[in-house]
PDB file of C-alpha atoms and ligand atoms in Angstrom:
ATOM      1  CA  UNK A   1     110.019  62.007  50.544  1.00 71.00           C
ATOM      2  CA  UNK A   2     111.822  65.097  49.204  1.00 86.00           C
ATOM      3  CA  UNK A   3     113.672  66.568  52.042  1.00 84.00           C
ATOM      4  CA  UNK A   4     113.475  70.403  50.592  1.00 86.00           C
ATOM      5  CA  UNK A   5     109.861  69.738  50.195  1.00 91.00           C
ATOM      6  CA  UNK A   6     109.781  68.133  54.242  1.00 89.00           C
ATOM      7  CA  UNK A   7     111.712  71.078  55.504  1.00 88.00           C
ATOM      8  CA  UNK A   8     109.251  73.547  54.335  1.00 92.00           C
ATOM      9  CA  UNK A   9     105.982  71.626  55.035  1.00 93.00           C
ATOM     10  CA  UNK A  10     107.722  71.254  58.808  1.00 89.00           C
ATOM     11  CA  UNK A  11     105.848  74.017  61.039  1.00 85.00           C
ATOM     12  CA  UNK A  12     103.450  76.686  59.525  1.00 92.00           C
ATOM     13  CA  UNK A  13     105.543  79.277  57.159  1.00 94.00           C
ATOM     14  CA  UNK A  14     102.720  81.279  56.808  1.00 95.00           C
ATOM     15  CA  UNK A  15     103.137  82.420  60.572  1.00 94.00           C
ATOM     16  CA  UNK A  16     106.621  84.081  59.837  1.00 94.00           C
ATOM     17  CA  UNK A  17     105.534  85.135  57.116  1.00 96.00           C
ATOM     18  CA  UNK A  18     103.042  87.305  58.144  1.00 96.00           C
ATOM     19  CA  UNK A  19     105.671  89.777  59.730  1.00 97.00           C
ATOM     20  CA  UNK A  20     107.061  90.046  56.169  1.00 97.00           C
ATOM     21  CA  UNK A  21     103.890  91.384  53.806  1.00 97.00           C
ATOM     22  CA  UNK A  22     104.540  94.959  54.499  1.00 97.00           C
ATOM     23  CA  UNK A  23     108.164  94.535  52.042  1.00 98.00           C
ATOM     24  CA  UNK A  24     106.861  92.082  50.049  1.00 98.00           C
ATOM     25  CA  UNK A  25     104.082  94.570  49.054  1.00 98.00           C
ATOM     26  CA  UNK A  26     106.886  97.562  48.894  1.00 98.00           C
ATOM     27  CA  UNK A  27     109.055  95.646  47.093  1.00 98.00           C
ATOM     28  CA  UNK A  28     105.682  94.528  44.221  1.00 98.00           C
ATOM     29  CA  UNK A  29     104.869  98.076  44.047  1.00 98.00           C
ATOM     30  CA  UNK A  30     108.347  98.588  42.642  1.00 97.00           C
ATOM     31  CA  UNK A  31     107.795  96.112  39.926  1.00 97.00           C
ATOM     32  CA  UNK A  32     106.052  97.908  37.098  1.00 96.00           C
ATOM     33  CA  UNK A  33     103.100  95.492  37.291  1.00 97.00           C
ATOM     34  CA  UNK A  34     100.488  96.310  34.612  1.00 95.00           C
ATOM     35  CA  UNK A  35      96.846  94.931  33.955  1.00 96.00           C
ATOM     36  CA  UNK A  36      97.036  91.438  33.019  1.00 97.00           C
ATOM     37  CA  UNK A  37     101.054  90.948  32.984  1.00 98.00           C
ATOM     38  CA  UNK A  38     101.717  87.478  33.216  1.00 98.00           C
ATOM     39  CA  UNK A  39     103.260  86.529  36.354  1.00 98.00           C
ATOM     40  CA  UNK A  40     105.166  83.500  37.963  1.00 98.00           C
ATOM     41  CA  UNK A  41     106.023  84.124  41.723  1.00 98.00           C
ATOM     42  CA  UNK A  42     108.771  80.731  42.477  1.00 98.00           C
ATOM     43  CA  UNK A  43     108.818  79.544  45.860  1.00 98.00           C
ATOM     44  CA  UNK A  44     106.012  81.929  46.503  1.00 98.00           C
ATOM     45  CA  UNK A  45     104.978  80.587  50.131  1.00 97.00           C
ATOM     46  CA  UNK A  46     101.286  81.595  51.085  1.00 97.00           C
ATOM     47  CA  UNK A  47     101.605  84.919  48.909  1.00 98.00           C
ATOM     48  CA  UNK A  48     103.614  87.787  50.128  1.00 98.00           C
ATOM     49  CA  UNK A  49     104.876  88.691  46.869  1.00 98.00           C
ATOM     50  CA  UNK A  50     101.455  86.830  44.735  1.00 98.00           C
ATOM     51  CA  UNK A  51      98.764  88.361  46.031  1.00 98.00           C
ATOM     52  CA  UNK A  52      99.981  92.225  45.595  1.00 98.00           C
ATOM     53  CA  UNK A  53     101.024  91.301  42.537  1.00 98.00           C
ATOM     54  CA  UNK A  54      97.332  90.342  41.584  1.00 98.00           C
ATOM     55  CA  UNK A  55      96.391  93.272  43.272  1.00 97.00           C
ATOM     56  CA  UNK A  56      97.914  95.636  40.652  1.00 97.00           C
ATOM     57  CA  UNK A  57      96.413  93.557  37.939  1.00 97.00           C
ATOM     58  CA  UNK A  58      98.914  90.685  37.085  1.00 98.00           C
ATOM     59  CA  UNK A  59      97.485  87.487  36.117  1.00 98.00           C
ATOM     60  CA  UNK A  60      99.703  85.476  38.617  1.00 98.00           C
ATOM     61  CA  UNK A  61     100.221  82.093  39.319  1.00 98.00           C
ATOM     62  CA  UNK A  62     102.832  81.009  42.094  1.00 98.00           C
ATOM     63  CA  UNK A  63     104.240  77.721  42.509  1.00 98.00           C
ATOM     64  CA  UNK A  64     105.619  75.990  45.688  1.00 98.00           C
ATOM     65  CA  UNK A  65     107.141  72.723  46.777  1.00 96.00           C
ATOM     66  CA  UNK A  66     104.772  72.972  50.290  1.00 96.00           C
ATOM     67  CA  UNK A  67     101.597  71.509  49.816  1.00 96.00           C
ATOM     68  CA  UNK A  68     100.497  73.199  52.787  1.00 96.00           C
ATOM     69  CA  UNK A  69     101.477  76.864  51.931  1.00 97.00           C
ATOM     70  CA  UNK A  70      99.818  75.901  48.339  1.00 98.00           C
ATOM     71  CA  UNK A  71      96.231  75.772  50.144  1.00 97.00           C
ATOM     72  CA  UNK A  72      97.375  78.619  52.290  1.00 97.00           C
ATOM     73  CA  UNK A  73      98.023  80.708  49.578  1.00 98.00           C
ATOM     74  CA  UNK A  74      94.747  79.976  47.245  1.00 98.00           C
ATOM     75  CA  UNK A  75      92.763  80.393  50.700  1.00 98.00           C
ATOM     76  CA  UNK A  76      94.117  84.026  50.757  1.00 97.00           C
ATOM     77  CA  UNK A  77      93.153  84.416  47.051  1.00 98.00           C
ATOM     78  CA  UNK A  78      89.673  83.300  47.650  1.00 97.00           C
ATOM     79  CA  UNK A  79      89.561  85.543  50.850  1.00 97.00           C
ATOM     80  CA  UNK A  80      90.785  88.416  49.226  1.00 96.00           C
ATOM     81  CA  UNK A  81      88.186  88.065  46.231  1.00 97.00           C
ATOM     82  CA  UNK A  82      91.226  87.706  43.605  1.00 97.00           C
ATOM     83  CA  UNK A  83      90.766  85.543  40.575  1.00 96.00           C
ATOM     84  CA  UNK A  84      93.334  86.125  38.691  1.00 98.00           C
ATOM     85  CA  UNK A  85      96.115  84.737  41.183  1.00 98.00           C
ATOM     86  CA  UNK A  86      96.153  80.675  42.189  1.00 98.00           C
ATOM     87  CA  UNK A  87      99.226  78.966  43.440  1.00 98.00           C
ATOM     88  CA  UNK A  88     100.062  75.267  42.779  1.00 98.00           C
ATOM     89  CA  UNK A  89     102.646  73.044  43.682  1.00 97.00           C
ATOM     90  CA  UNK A  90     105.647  72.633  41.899  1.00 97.00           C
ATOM     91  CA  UNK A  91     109.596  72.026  42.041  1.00 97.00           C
ATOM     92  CA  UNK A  92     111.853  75.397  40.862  1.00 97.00           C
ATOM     93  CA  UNK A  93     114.603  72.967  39.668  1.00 96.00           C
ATOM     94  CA  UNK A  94     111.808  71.069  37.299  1.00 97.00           C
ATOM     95  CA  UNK A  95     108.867  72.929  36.022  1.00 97.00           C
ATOM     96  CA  UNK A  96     108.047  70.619  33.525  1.00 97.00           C
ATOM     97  CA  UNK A  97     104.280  71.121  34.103  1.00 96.00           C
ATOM     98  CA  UNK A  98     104.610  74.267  32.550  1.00 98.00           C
ATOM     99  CA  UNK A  99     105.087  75.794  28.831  1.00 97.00           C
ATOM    100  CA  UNK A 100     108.005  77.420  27.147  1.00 98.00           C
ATOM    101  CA  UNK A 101     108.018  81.498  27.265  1.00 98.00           C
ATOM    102  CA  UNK A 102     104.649  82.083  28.793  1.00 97.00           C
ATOM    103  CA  UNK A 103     105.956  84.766  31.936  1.00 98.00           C
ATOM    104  CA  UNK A 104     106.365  88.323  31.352  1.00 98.00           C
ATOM    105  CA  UNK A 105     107.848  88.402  34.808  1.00 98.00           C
ATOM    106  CA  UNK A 106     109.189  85.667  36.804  1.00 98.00           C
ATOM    107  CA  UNK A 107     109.438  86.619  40.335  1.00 98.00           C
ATOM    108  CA  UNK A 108     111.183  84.694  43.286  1.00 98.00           C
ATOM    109  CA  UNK A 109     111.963  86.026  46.376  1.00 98.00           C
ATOM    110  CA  UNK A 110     113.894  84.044  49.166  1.00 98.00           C
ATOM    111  CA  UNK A 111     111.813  81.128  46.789  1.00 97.00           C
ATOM    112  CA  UNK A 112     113.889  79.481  44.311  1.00 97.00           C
ATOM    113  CA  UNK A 113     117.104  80.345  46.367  1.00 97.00           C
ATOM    114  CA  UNK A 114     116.028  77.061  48.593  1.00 95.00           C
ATOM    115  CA  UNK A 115     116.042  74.892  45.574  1.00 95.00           C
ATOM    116  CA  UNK A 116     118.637  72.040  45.457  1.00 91.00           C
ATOM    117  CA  UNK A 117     119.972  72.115  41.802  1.00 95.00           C
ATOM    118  CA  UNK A 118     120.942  75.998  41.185  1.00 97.00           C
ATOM    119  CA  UNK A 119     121.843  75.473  37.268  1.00 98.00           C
ATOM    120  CA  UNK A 120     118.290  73.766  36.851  1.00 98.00           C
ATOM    121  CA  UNK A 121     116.769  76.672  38.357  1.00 98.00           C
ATOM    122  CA  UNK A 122     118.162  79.533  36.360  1.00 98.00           C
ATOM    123  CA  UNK A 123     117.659  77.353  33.099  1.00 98.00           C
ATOM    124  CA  UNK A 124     113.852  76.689  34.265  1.00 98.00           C
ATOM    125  CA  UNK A 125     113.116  80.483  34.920  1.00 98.00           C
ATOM    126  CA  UNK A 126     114.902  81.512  31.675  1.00 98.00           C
ATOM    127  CA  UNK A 127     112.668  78.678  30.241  1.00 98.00           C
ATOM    128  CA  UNK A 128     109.139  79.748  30.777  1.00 98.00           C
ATOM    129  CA  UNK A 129     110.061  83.595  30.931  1.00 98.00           C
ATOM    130  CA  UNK A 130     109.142  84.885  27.315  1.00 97.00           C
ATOM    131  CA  UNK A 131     112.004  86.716  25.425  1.00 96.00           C
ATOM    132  CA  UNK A 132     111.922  90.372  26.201  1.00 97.00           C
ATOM    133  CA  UNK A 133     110.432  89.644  29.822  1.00 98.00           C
ATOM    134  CA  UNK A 134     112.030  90.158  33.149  1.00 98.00           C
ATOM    135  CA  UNK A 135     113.425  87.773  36.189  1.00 98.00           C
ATOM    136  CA  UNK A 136     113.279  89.617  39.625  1.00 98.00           C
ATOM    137  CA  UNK A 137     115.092  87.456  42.508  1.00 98.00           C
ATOM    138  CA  UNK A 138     115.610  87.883  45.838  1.00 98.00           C
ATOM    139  CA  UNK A 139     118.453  86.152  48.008  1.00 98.00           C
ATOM    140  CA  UNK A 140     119.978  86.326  51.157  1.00 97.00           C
ATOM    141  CA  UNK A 141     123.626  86.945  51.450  1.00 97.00           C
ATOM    142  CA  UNK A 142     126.383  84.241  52.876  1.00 96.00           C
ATOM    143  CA  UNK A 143     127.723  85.859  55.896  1.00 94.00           C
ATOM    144  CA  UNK A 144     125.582  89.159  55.819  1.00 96.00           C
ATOM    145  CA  UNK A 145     125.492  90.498  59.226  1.00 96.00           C
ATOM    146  CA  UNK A 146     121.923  90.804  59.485  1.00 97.00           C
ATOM    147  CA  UNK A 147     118.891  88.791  60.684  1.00 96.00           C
ATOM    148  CA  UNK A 148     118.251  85.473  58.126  1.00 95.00           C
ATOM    149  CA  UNK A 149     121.628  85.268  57.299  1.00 95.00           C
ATOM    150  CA  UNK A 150     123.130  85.095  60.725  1.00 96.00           C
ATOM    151  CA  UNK A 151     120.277  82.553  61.713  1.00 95.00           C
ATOM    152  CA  UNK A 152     121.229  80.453  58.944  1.00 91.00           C
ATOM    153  CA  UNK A 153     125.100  80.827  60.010  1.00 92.00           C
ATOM    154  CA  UNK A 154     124.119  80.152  63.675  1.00 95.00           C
ATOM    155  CA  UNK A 155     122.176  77.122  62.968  1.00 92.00           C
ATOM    156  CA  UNK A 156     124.291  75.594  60.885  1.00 91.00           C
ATOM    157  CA  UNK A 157     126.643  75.692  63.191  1.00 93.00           C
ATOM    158  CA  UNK A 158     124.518  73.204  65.609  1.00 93.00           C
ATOM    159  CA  UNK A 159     123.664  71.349  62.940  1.00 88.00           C
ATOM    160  CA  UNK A 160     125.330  68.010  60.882  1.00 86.00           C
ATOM    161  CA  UNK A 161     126.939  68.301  57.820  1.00 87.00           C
ATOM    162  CA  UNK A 162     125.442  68.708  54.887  1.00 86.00           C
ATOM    163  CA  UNK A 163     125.165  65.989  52.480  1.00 85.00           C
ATOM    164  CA  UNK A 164     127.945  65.501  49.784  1.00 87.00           C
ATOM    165  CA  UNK A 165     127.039  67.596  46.938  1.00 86.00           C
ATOM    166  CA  UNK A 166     124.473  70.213  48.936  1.00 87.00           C
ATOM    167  CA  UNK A 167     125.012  73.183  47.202  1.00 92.00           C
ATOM    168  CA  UNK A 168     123.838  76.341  49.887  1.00 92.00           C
ATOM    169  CA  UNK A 169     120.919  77.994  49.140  1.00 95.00           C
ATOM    170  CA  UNK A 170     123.050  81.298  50.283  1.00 95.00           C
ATOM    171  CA  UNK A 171     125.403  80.653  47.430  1.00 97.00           C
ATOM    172  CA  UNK A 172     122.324  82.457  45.423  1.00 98.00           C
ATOM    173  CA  UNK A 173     123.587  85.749  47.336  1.00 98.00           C
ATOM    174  CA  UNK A 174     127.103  86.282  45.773  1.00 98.00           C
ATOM    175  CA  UNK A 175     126.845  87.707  42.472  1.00 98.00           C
ATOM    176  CA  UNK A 176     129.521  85.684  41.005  1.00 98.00           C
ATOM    177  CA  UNK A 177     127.440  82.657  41.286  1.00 98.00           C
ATOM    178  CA  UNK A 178     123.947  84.330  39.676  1.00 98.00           C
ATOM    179  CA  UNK A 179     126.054  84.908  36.748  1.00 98.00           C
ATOM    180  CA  UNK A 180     127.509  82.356  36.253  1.00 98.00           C
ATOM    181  CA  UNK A 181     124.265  79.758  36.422  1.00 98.00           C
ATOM    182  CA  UNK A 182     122.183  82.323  34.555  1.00 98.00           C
ATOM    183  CA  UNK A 183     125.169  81.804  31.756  1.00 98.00           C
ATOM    184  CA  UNK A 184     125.049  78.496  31.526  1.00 98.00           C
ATOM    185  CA  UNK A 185     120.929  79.067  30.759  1.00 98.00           C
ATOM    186  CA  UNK A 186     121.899  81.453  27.748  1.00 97.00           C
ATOM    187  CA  UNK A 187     121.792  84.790  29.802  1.00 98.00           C
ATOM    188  CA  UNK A 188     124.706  87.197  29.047  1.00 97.00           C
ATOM    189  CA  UNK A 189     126.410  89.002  32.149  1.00 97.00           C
ATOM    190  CA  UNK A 190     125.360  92.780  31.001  1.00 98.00           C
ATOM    191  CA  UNK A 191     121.750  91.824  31.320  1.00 98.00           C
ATOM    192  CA  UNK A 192     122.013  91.280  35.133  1.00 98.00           C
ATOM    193  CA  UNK A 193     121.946  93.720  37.579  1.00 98.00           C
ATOM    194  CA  UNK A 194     122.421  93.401  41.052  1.00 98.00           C
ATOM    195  CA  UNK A 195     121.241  95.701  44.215  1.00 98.00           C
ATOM    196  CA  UNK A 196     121.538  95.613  48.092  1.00 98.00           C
ATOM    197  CA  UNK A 197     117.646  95.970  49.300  1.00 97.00           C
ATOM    198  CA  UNK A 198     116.397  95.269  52.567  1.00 97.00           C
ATOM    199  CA  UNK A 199     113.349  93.381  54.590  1.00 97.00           C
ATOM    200  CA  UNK A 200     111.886  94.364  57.620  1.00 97.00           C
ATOM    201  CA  UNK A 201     110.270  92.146  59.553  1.00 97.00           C
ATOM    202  CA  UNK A 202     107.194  93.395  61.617  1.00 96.00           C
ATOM    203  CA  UNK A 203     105.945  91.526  64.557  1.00 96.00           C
ATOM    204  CA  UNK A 204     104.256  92.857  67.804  1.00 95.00           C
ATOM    205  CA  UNK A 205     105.534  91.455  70.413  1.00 95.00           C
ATOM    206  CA  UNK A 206     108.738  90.969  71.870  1.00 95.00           C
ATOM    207  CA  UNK A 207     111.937  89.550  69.530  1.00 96.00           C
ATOM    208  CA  UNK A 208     112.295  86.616  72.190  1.00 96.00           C
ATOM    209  CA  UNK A 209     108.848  85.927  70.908  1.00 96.00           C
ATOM    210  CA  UNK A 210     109.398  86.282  67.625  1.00 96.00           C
ATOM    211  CA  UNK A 211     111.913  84.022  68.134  1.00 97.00           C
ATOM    212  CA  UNK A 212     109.980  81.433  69.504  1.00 95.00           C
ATOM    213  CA  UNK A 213     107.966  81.670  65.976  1.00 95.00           C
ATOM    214  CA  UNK A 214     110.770  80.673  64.438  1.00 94.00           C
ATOM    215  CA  UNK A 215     110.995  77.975  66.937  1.00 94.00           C
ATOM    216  CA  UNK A 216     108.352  76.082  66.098  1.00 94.00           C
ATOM    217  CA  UNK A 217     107.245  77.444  62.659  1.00 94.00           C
ATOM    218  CA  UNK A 218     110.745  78.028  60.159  1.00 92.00           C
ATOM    219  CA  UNK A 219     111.487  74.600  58.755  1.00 90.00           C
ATOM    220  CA  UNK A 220     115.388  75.445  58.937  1.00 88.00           C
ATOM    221  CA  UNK A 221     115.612  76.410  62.601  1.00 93.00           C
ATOM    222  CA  UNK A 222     113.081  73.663  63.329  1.00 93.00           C
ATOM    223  CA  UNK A 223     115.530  71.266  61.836  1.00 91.00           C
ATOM    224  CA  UNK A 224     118.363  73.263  64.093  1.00 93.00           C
ATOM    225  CA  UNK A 225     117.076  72.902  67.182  1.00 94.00           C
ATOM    226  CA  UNK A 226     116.211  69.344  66.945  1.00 93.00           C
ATOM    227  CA  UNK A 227     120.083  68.559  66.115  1.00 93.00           C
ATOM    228  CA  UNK A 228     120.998  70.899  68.862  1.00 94.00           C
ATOM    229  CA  UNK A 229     118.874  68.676  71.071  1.00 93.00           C
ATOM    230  CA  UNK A 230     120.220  65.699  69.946  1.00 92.00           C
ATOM    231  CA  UNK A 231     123.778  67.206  71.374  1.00 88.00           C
ATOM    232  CA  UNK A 232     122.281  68.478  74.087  1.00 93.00           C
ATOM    233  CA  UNK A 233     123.193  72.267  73.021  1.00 94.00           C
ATOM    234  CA  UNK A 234     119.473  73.334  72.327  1.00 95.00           C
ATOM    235  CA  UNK A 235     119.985  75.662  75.445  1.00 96.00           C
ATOM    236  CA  UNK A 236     122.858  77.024  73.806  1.00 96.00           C
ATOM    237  CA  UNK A 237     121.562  77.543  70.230  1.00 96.00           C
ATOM    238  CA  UNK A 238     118.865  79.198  71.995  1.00 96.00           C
ATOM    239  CA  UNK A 239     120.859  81.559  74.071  1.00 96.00           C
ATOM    240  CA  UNK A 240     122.923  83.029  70.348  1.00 96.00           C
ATOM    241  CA  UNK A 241     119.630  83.145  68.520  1.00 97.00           C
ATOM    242  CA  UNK A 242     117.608  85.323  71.169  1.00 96.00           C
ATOM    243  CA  UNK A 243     120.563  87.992  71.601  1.00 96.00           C
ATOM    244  CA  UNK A 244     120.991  88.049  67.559  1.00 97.00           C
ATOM    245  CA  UNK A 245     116.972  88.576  67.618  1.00 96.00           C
ATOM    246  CA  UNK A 246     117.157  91.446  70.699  1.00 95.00           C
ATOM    247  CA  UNK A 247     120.477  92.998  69.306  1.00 95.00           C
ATOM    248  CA  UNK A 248     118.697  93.389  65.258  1.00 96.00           C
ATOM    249  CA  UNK A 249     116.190  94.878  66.904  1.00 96.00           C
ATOM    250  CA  UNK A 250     115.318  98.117  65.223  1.00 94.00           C
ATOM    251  CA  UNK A 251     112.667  99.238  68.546  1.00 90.00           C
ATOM    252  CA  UNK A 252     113.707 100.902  71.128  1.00 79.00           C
ATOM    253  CA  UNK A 253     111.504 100.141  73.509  1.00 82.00           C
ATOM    254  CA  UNK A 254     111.546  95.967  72.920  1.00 75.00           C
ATOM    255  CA  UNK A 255     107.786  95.166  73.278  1.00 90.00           C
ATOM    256  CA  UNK A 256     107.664  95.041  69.336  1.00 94.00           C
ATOM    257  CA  UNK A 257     110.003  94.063  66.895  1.00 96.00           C
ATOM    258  CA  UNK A 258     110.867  95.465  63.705  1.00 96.00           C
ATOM    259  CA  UNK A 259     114.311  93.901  62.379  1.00 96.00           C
ATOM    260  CA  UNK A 260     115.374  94.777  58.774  1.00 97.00           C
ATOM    261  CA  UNK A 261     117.635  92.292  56.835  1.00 97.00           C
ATOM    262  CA  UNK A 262     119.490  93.164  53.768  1.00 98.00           C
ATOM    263  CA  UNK A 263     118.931  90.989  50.728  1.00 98.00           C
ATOM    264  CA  UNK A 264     120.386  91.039  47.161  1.00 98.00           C
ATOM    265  CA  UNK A 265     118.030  91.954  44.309  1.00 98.00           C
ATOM    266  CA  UNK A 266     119.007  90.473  41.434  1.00 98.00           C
ATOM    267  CA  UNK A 267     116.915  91.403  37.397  1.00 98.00           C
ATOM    268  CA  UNK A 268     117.426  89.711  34.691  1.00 98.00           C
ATOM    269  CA  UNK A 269     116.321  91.508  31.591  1.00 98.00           C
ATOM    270  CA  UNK A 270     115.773  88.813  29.004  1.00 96.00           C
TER     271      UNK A 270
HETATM  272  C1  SAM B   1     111.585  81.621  52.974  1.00 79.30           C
HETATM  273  S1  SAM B   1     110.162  80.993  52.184  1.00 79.30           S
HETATM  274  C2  SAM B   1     109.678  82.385  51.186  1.00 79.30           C
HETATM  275  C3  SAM B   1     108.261  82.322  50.693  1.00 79.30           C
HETATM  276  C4  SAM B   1     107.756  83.540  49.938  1.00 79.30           C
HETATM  277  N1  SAM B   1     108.473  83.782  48.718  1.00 79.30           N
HETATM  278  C5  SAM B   1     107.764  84.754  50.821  1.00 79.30           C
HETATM  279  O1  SAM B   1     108.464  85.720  50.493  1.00 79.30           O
HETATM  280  O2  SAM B   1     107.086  84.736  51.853  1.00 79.30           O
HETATM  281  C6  SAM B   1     110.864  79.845  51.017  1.00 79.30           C
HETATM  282  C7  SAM B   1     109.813  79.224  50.134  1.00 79.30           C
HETATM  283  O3  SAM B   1     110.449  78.487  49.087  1.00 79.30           O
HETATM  284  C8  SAM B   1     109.739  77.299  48.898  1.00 79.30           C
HETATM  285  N2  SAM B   1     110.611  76.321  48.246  1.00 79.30           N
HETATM  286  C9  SAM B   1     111.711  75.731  48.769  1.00 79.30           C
HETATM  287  N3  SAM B   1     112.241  74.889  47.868  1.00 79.30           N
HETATM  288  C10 SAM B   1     111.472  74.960  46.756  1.00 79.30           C
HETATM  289  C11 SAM B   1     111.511  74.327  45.497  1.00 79.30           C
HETATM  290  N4  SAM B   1     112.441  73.414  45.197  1.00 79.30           N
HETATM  291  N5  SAM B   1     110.572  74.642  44.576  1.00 79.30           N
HETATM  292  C12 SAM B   1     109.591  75.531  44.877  1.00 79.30           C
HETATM  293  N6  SAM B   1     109.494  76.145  46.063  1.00 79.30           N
HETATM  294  C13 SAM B   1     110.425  75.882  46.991  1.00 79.30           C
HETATM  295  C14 SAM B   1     109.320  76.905  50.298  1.00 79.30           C
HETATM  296  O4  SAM B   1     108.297  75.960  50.336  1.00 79.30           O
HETATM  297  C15 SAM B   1     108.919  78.249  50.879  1.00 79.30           C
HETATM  298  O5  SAM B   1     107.584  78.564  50.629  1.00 79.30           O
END
């Protein structure tokens, strides 16, 4: 079994998620969709990003390693009435089921970033993105002081070491790195931009319960608290992530949460 493609179909994504569509349809509205622009949305989950997309028009199609978040995602699309967006699965670092230069726009956002295989998955986007199109990533940042980041540097922390080779997924956040592996796929530095842009995540309840989500629904903190157990530290992994959660708290009163994380945006212009 492929372990990236384990980790995500561990809990139900589509329940943390759901505190995230308000950016993801922010951020889409930014895009300059247009009626019947071809879009690919990598690592798309159940649709955050997709289904606004198809709501301003694009022909989309998003692709995911999750087989679960797959059916999620074309359930939505069927619920929502939208033909011209379906999601099926598929590996960023290989997209061999699809054609050369078909995507106006190839969108990933906190998607492809989870890919093992980095230089694969600049080369694939640059693949089936058509000449003159666009590549719009999103990526957490290594050591960012806000929410995903920080869990990611907490849980690591209670967690074994990675396998020989791992490349982070975070290494997608430092700028230095995007150029470089969009380089080796052909890309020239002065068509990449970069920009700090942020996430909020919207959940009504309380952040220890948010947490909880997390808990028992995020593949990566799944897989942190079952190594913490396995130390016996899970009380202790618990106790950093629930003051991160209360102290990101943007709410002052603490019966709802609404935590923004920074991100970096990164367009290719191809
Ligand atoms: C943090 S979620 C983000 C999902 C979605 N883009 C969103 O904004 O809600 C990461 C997504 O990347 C997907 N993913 C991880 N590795 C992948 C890979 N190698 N190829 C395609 N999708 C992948 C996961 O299944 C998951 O849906």
């Amino acid at each position: 079994m492929n372990a990236n493609k384990a980790l995500w179909e561990k809990g139900d994504f589509t329940q943390i998620a759901e505190s995230m569509r308000g950016s993801g349809e922010a951020l889409v509205a930014q895009f300059g969709i247009t009626n019947g622009l071809k879009v690919l949305d990598l690592g798309c989950g159940d649709g955050t990003t997709a289904l606004p997309a198809a709501r301003l028009g694009a022909e989309v199609l998003g692709v995911d390693i999750a087989s679960n978040l797959v059916k999620a995602g074309n359930a939505r699309a069927r619920s929502l009435g939208l033909a011209n967006c379906r999601f099926q699965e598929g590996d960023a670092s290989d997209l061999h089921q699809l054609e050369d230069d078909i995507f106006d726009l190839v969108v990933s956002i906190f998607g492809a970033m989870f890919a093992p295989k980095p230089f694969d998955v600049a080369k694939e986007m640059v693949r089936v993105a058509r000449p003159g199109g666009r590549i719009i990533m999103g990526n957490w940042i290594p050591n960012d002081p806000t929410l995903v980041a920080q869990i990611l540097k907490i849980s690591s922390a209670y967690s074994p070491p990675p396998p020989e080779g791992f490349v982070s997924p975070m290494s997608w956040g430092v700028e230095a790195n995007v150029i470089e592996r969009f380089a080796s796929a052909g890309v020239p530095e002065e068509k990449i931009s970069f920009e700090r842009d942020t996430y909020t995540f919207d959940f009504p309840g309380t952040p220890s319960e948010f947490l909880a989500g997390f808990k028992t629904h995020y593949g990566p903190t799944i897989n942190a608290f079952d190594a913490a157990a396995a130390d016996g530290r899970e009380a202790d992994l618990e106790a950093e992530l629930d003051t991160l959660f209360n102290d990101q708290n943007a709410r002052p009163s603490g019966d709802a949460t609404s935590i923004p994380a920074t991100f970096l945006r990164v367009t290719v212009a191809l």
